[in-house]
mmCIF file of C-alpha atoms in Angstrom:
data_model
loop_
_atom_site.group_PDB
_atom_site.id
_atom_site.type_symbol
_atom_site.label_atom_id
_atom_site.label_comp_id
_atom_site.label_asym_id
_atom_site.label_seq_id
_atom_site.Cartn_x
_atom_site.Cartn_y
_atom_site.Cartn_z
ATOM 1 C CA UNK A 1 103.130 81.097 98.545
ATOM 2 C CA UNK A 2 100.195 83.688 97.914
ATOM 3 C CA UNK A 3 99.631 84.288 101.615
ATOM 4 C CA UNK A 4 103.088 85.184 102.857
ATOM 5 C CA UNK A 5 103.265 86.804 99.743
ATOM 6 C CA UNK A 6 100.747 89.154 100.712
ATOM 7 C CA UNK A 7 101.656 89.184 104.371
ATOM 8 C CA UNK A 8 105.191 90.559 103.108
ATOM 9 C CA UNK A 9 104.942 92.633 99.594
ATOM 10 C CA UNK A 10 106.049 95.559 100.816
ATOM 11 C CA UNK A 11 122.959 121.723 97.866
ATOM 12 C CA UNK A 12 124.900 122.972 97.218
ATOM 13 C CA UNK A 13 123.924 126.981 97.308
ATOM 14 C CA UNK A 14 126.088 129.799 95.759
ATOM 15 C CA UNK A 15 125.595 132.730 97.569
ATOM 16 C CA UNK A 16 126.346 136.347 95.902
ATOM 17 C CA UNK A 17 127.426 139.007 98.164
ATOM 18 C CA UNK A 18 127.259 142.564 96.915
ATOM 19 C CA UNK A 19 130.513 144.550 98.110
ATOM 20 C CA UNK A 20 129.244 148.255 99.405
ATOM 21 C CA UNK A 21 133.173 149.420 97.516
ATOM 22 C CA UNK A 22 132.956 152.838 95.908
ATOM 23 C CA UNK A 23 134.253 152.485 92.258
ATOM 24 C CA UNK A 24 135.126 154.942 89.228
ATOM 25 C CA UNK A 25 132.162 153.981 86.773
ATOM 26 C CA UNK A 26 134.868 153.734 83.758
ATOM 27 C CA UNK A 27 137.106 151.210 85.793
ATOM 28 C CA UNK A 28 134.545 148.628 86.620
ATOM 29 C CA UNK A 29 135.534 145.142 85.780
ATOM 30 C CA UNK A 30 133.126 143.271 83.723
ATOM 31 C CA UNK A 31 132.426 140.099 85.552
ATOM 32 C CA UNK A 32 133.327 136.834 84.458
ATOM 33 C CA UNK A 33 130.449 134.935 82.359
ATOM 34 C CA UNK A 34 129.591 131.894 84.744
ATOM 35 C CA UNK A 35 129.159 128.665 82.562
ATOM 36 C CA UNK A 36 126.541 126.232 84.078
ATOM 37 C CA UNK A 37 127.373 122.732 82.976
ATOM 38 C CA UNK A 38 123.979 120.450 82.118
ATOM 39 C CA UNK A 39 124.138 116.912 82.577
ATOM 40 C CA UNK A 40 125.325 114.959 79.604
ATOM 41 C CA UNK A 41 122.318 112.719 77.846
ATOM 42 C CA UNK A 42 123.500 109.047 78.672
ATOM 43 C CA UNK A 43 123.888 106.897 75.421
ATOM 44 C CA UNK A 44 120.777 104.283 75.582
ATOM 45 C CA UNK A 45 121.779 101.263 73.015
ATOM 46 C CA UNK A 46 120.372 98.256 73.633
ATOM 47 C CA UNK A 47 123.781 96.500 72.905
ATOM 48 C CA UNK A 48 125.119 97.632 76.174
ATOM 49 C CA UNK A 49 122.581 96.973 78.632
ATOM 50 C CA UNK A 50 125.095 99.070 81.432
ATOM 51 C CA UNK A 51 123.974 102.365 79.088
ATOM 52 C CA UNK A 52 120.082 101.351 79.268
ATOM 53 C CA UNK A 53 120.182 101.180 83.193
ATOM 54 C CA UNK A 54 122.457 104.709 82.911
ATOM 55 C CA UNK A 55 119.524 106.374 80.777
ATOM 56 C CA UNK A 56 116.864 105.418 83.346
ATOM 57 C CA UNK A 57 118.545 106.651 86.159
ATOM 58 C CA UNK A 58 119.234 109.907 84.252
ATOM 59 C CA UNK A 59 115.503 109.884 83.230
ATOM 60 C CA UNK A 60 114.184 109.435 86.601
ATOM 61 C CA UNK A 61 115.358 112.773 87.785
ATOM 62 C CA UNK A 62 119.374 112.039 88.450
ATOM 63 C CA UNK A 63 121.414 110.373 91.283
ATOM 64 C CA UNK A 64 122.844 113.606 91.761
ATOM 65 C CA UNK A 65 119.539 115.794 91.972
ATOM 66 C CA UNK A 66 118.522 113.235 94.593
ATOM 67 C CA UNK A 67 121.234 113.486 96.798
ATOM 68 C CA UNK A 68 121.273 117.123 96.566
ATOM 69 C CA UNK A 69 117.365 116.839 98.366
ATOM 70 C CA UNK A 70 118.927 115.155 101.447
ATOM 71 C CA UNK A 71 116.072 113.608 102.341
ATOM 72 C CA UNK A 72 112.718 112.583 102.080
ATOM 73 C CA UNK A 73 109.112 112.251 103.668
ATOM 74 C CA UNK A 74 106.005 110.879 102.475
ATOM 75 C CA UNK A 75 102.769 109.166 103.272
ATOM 76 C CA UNK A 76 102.688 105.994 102.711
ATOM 77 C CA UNK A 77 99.439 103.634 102.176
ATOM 78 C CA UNK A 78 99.942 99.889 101.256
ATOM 79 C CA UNK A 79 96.814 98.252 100.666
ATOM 80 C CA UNK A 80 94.747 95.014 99.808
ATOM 81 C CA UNK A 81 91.979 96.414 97.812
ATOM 82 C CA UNK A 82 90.063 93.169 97.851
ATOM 83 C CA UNK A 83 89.128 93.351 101.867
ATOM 84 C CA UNK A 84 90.231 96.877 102.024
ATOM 85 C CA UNK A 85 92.893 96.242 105.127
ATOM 86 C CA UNK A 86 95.948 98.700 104.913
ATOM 87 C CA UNK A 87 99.466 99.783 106.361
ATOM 88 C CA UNK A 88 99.455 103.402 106.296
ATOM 89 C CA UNK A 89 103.091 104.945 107.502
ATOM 90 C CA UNK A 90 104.875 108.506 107.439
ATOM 91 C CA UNK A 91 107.991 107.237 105.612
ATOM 92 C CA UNK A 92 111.407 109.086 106.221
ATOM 93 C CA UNK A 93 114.492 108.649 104.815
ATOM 94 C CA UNK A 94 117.998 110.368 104.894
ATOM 95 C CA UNK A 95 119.716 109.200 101.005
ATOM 96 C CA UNK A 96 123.845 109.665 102.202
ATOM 97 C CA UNK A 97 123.440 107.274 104.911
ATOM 98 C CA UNK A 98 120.541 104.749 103.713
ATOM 99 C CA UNK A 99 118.889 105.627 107.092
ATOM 100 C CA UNK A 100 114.705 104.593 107.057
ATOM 101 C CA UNK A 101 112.180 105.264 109.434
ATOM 102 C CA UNK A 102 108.354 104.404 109.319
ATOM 103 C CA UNK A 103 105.860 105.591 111.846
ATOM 104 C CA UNK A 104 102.776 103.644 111.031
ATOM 105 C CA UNK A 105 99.431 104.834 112.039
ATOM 106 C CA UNK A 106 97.532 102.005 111.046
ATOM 107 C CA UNK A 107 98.798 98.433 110.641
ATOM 108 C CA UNK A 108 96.661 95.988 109.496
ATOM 109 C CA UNK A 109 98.708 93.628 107.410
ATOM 110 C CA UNK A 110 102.687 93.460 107.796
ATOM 111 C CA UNK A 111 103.540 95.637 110.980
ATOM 112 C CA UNK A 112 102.242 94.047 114.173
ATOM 113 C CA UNK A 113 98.593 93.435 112.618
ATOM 114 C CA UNK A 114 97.504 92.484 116.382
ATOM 115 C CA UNK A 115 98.955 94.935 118.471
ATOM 116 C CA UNK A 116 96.990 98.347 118.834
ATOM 117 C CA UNK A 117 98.609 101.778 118.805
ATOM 118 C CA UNK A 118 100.937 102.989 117.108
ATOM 119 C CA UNK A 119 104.211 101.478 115.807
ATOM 120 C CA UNK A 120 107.978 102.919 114.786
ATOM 121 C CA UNK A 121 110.526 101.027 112.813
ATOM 122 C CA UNK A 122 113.651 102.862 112.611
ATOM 123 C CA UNK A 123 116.744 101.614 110.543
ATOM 124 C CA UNK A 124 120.132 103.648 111.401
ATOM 125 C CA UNK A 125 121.765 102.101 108.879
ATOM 126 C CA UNK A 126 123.734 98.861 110.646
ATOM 127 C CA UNK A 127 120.545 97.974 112.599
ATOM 128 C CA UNK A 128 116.390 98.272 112.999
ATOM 129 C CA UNK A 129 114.512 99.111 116.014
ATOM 130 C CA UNK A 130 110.836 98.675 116.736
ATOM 131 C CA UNK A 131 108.496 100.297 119.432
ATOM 132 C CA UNK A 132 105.050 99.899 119.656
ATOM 133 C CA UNK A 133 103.727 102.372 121.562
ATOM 134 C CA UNK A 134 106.905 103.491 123.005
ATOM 135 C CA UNK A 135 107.882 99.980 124.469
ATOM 136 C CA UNK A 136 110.807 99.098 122.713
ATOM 137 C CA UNK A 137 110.340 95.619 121.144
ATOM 138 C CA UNK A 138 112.660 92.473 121.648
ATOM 139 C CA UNK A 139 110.670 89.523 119.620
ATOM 140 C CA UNK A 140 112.920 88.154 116.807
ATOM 141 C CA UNK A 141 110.525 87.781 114.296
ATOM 142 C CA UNK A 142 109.116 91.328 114.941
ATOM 143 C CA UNK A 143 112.196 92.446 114.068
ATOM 144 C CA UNK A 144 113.277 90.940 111.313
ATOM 145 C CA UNK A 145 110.289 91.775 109.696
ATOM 146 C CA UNK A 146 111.135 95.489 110.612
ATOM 147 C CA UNK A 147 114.301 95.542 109.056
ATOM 148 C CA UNK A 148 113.128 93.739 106.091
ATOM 149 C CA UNK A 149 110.380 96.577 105.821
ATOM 150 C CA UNK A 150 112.959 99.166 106.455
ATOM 151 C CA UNK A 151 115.627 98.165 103.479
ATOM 152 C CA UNK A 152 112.665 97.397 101.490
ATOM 153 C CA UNK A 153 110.923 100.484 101.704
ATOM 154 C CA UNK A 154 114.225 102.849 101.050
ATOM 155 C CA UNK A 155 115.108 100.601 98.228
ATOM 156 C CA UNK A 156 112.257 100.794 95.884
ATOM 157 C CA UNK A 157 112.034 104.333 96.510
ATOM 158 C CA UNK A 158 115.583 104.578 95.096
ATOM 159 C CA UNK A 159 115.557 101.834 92.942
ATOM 160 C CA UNK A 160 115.976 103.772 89.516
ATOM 161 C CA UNK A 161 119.635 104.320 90.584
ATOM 162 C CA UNK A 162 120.742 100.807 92.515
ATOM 163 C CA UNK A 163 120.129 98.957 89.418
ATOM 164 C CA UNK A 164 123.248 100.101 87.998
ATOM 165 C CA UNK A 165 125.790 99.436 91.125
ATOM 166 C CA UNK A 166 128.616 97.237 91.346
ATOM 167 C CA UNK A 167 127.533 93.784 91.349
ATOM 168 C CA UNK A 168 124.536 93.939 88.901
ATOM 169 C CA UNK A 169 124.729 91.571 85.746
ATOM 170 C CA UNK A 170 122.536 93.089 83.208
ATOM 171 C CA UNK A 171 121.396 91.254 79.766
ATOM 172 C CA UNK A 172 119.191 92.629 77.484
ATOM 173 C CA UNK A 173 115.919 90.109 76.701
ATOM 174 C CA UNK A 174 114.685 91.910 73.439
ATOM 175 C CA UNK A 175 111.211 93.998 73.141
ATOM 176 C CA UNK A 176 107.510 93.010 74.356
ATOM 177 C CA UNK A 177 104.633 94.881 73.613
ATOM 178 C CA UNK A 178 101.807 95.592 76.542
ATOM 179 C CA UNK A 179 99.157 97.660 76.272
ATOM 180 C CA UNK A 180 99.923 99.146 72.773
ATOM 181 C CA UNK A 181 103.616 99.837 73.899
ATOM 182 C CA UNK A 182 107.192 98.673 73.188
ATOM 183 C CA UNK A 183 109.317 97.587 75.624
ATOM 184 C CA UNK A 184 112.665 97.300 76.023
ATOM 185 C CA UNK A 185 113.458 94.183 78.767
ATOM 186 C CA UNK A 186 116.457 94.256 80.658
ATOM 187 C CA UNK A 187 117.134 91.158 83.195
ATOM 188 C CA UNK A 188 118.933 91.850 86.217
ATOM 189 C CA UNK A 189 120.266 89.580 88.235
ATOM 190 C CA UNK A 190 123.704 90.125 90.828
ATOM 191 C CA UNK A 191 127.004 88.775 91.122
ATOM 192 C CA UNK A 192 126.759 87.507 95.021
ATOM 193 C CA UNK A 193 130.811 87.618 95.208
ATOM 194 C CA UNK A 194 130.071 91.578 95.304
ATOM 195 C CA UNK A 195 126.943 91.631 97.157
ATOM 196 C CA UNK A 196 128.065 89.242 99.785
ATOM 197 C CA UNK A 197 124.484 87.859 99.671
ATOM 198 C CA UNK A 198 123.703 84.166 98.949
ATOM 199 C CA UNK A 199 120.039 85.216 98.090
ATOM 200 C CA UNK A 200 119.942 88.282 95.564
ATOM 201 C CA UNK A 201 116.604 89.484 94.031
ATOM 202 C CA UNK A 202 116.022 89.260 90.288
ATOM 203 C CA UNK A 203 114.621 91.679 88.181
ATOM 204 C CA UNK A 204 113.548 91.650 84.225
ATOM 205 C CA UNK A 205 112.626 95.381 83.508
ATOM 206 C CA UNK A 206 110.687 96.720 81.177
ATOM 207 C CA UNK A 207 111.602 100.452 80.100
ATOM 208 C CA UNK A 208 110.032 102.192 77.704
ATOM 209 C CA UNK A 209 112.648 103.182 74.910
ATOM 210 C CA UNK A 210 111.041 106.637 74.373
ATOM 211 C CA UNK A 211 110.913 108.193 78.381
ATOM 212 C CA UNK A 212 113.371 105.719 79.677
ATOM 213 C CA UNK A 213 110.871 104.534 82.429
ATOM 214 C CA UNK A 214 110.269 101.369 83.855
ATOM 215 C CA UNK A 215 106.735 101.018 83.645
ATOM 216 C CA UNK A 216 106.800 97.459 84.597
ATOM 217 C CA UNK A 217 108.715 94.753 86.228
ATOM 218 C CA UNK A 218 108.989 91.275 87.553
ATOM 219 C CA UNK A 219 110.841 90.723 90.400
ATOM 220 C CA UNK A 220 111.427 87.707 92.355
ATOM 221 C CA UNK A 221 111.568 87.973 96.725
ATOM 222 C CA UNK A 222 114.239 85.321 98.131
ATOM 223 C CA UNK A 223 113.535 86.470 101.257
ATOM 224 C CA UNK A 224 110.225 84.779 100.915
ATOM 225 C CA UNK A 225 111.053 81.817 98.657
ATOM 226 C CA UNK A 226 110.449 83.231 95.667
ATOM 227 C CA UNK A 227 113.746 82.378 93.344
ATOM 228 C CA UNK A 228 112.179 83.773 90.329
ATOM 229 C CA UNK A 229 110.815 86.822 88.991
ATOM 230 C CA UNK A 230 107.085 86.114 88.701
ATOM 231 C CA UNK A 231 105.758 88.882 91.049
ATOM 232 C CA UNK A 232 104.530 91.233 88.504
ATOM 233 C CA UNK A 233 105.067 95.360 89.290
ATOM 234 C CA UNK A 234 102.798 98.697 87.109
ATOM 235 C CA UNK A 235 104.361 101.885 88.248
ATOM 236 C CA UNK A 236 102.203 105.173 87.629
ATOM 237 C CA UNK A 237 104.669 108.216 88.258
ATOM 238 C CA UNK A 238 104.635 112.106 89.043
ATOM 239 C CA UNK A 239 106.900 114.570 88.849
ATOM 240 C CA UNK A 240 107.640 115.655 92.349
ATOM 241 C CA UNK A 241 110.543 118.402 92.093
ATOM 242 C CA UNK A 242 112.330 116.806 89.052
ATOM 243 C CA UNK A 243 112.202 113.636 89.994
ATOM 244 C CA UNK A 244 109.983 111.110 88.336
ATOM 245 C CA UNK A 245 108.170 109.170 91.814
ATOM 246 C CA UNK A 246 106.319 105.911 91.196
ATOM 247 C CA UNK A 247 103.395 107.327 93.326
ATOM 248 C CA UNK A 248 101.248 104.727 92.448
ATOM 249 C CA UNK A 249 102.257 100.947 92.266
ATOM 250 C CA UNK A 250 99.989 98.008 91.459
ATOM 251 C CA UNK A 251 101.413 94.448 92.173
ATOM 252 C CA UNK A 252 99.988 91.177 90.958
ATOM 253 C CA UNK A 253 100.854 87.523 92.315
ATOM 254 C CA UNK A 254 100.392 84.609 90.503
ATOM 255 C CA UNK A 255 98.272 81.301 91.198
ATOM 256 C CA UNK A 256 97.314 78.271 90.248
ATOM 257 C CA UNK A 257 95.329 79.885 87.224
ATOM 258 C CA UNK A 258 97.809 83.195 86.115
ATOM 259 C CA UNK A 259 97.433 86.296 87.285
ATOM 260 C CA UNK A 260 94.321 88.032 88.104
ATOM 261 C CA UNK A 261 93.084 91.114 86.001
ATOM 262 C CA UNK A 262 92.845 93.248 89.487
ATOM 263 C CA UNK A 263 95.917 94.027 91.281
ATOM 264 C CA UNK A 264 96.614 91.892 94.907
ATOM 265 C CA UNK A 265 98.217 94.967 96.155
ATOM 266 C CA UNK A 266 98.438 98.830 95.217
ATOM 267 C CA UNK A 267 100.329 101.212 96.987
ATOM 268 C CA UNK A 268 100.345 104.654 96.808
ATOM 269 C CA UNK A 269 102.852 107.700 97.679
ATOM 270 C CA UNK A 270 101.591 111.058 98.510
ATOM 271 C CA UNK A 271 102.817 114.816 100.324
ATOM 272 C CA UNK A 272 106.356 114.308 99.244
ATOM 273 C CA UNK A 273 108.591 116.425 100.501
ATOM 274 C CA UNK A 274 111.880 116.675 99.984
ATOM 275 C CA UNK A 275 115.165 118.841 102.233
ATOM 276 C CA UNK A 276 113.272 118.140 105.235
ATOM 277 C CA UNK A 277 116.510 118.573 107.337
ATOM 278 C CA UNK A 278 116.354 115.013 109.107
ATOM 279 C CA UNK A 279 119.239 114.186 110.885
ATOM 280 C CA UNK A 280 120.152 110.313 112.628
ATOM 281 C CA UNK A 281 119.284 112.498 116.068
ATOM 282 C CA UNK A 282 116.350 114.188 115.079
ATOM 283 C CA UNK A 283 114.314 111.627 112.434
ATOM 284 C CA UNK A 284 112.320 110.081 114.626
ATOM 285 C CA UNK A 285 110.680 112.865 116.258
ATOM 286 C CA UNK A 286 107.113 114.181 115.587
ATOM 287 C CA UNK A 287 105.464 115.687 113.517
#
């Protein structure tokens, strides 16, 4: 289970015109006070789970703020750090239509590991295409793999705010501490009547009742064989424009004797950009 684990862990602007109309100075209308509406501080009680996963997607910089960027780019490197082999991508994605695309640079470990060159996996939001060095690929298992990558990818970047869609069955687990801390746990699991999935992941989150961040999960991968949430997730974040980005991600998968005290995988997330203006026409093109 190790090995294919490790083969597979992967606005609105208001714009003020000034009218060049001559007035009398004692007959100038005093404008109307404009009244900016903040966002309301979501309710976190442990008794309704539903109001937990609401305060971490409010803490993680908003839904709404989010959607307002458009898009996003960033460089992506997924790496082993025991034999030091990588996948290192420019990740793009466009948030209103769930559209991914990954230009890898180097693939050493899920994206064509043996083919040279460079290699595109584009997801337009009903299906994935791959090229490898422009030659459009047909294999099967290429891409499945690609569109696994591709839903994968957009989804943990987003994840703060799918936890809370319809479908999700939340249950609160009580507190743990790790590492002098806390936590809140949350499982997760889905209703597949909603989903129309027979395989759904599984989640059991732990937030941290003061920032309202997951700092760490386990998560199961179905898609693998993995029915249960053993696959263990630290998330380092940074503010990137108000939203809080888990630029730094350390997994760790279990053997025969636990878990290891090194992580089996880190990735990390830098130059994020947001409002690139990607559209489905224009995402794939350079630079």
């Amino acid at each position: 289970m190790k090995t294919n684990l490790l083969h597979f862990l992967s606005v609105l602007g208001i714009f003020m015109l000034n009218a060049c109309v001559k007035q009398d100075k004692n007959t100038v209308e005093k404008p109307e006070e404009v009244i900016v509406e903040t966002p309301k501080i979501p309710i976190y009680d442990t008794d309704d789970p539903k109001t937990v996963l609401a305060s971490v997607a409010y803490s993680h910089g908003g839904w709404d703020d989010l959607w307002k960027k458009r898009d996003v780019q960033y460089t992506y490197d997924y790496r082993y750090p025991a034999n030091g082999k990588a996948d290192i991508s420019t990740e793009r994605y466009i948030f209103d239509s769930e559209i991914s695309y990954g230009h890898y640079t180097l693939h050493q470990i899920n994206v064509m590991p043996d083919q040279e060159g460079e290699v595109f996996q584009y997801f337009d939001g009903k299906k994935t295409v791959v090229l490898a060095n422009g030659k459009k690929i047909e294999d099967p298992e290429v891409l499945a793999s690609g569109d696994f990558l591709r839903r994968a990818n957009y989804f943990w970047f987003v994840m703060p705010y799918k936890l809370n869609e319809n479908g999700t069955i939340a249950s609160y687990e009580g507190q743990e501490a790790y590492h002098g801390k806390h936590y809140d746990k949350i499982k997760i699991s889905y209703d597949p009547e909603v989903t129309g999935k027979e395989q759904n992941d599984s989640y059991m989150l732990y937030i941290d009742p003061v920032t309202k961040l997951i700092d760490r999960f386990y998560f199961s991968l179905p898609f693998l064989g993995v029915h249960e949430p053993v696959i263990i997730a630290d998330y380092e974040y940074s503010d990137v424009d108000g939203q809080k980005i888990a630029t730094k991600r350390s997994y760790y998968i279990p053997n025969e004797q636990g878990y290891s005290k090194e992580p089996n995988l880190v990735q990390t997330l830098t130059n994020i950009t947001f409002n690139n203006g990607f559209t489905r026409e224009h995402i794939m093109k350079t630079p």
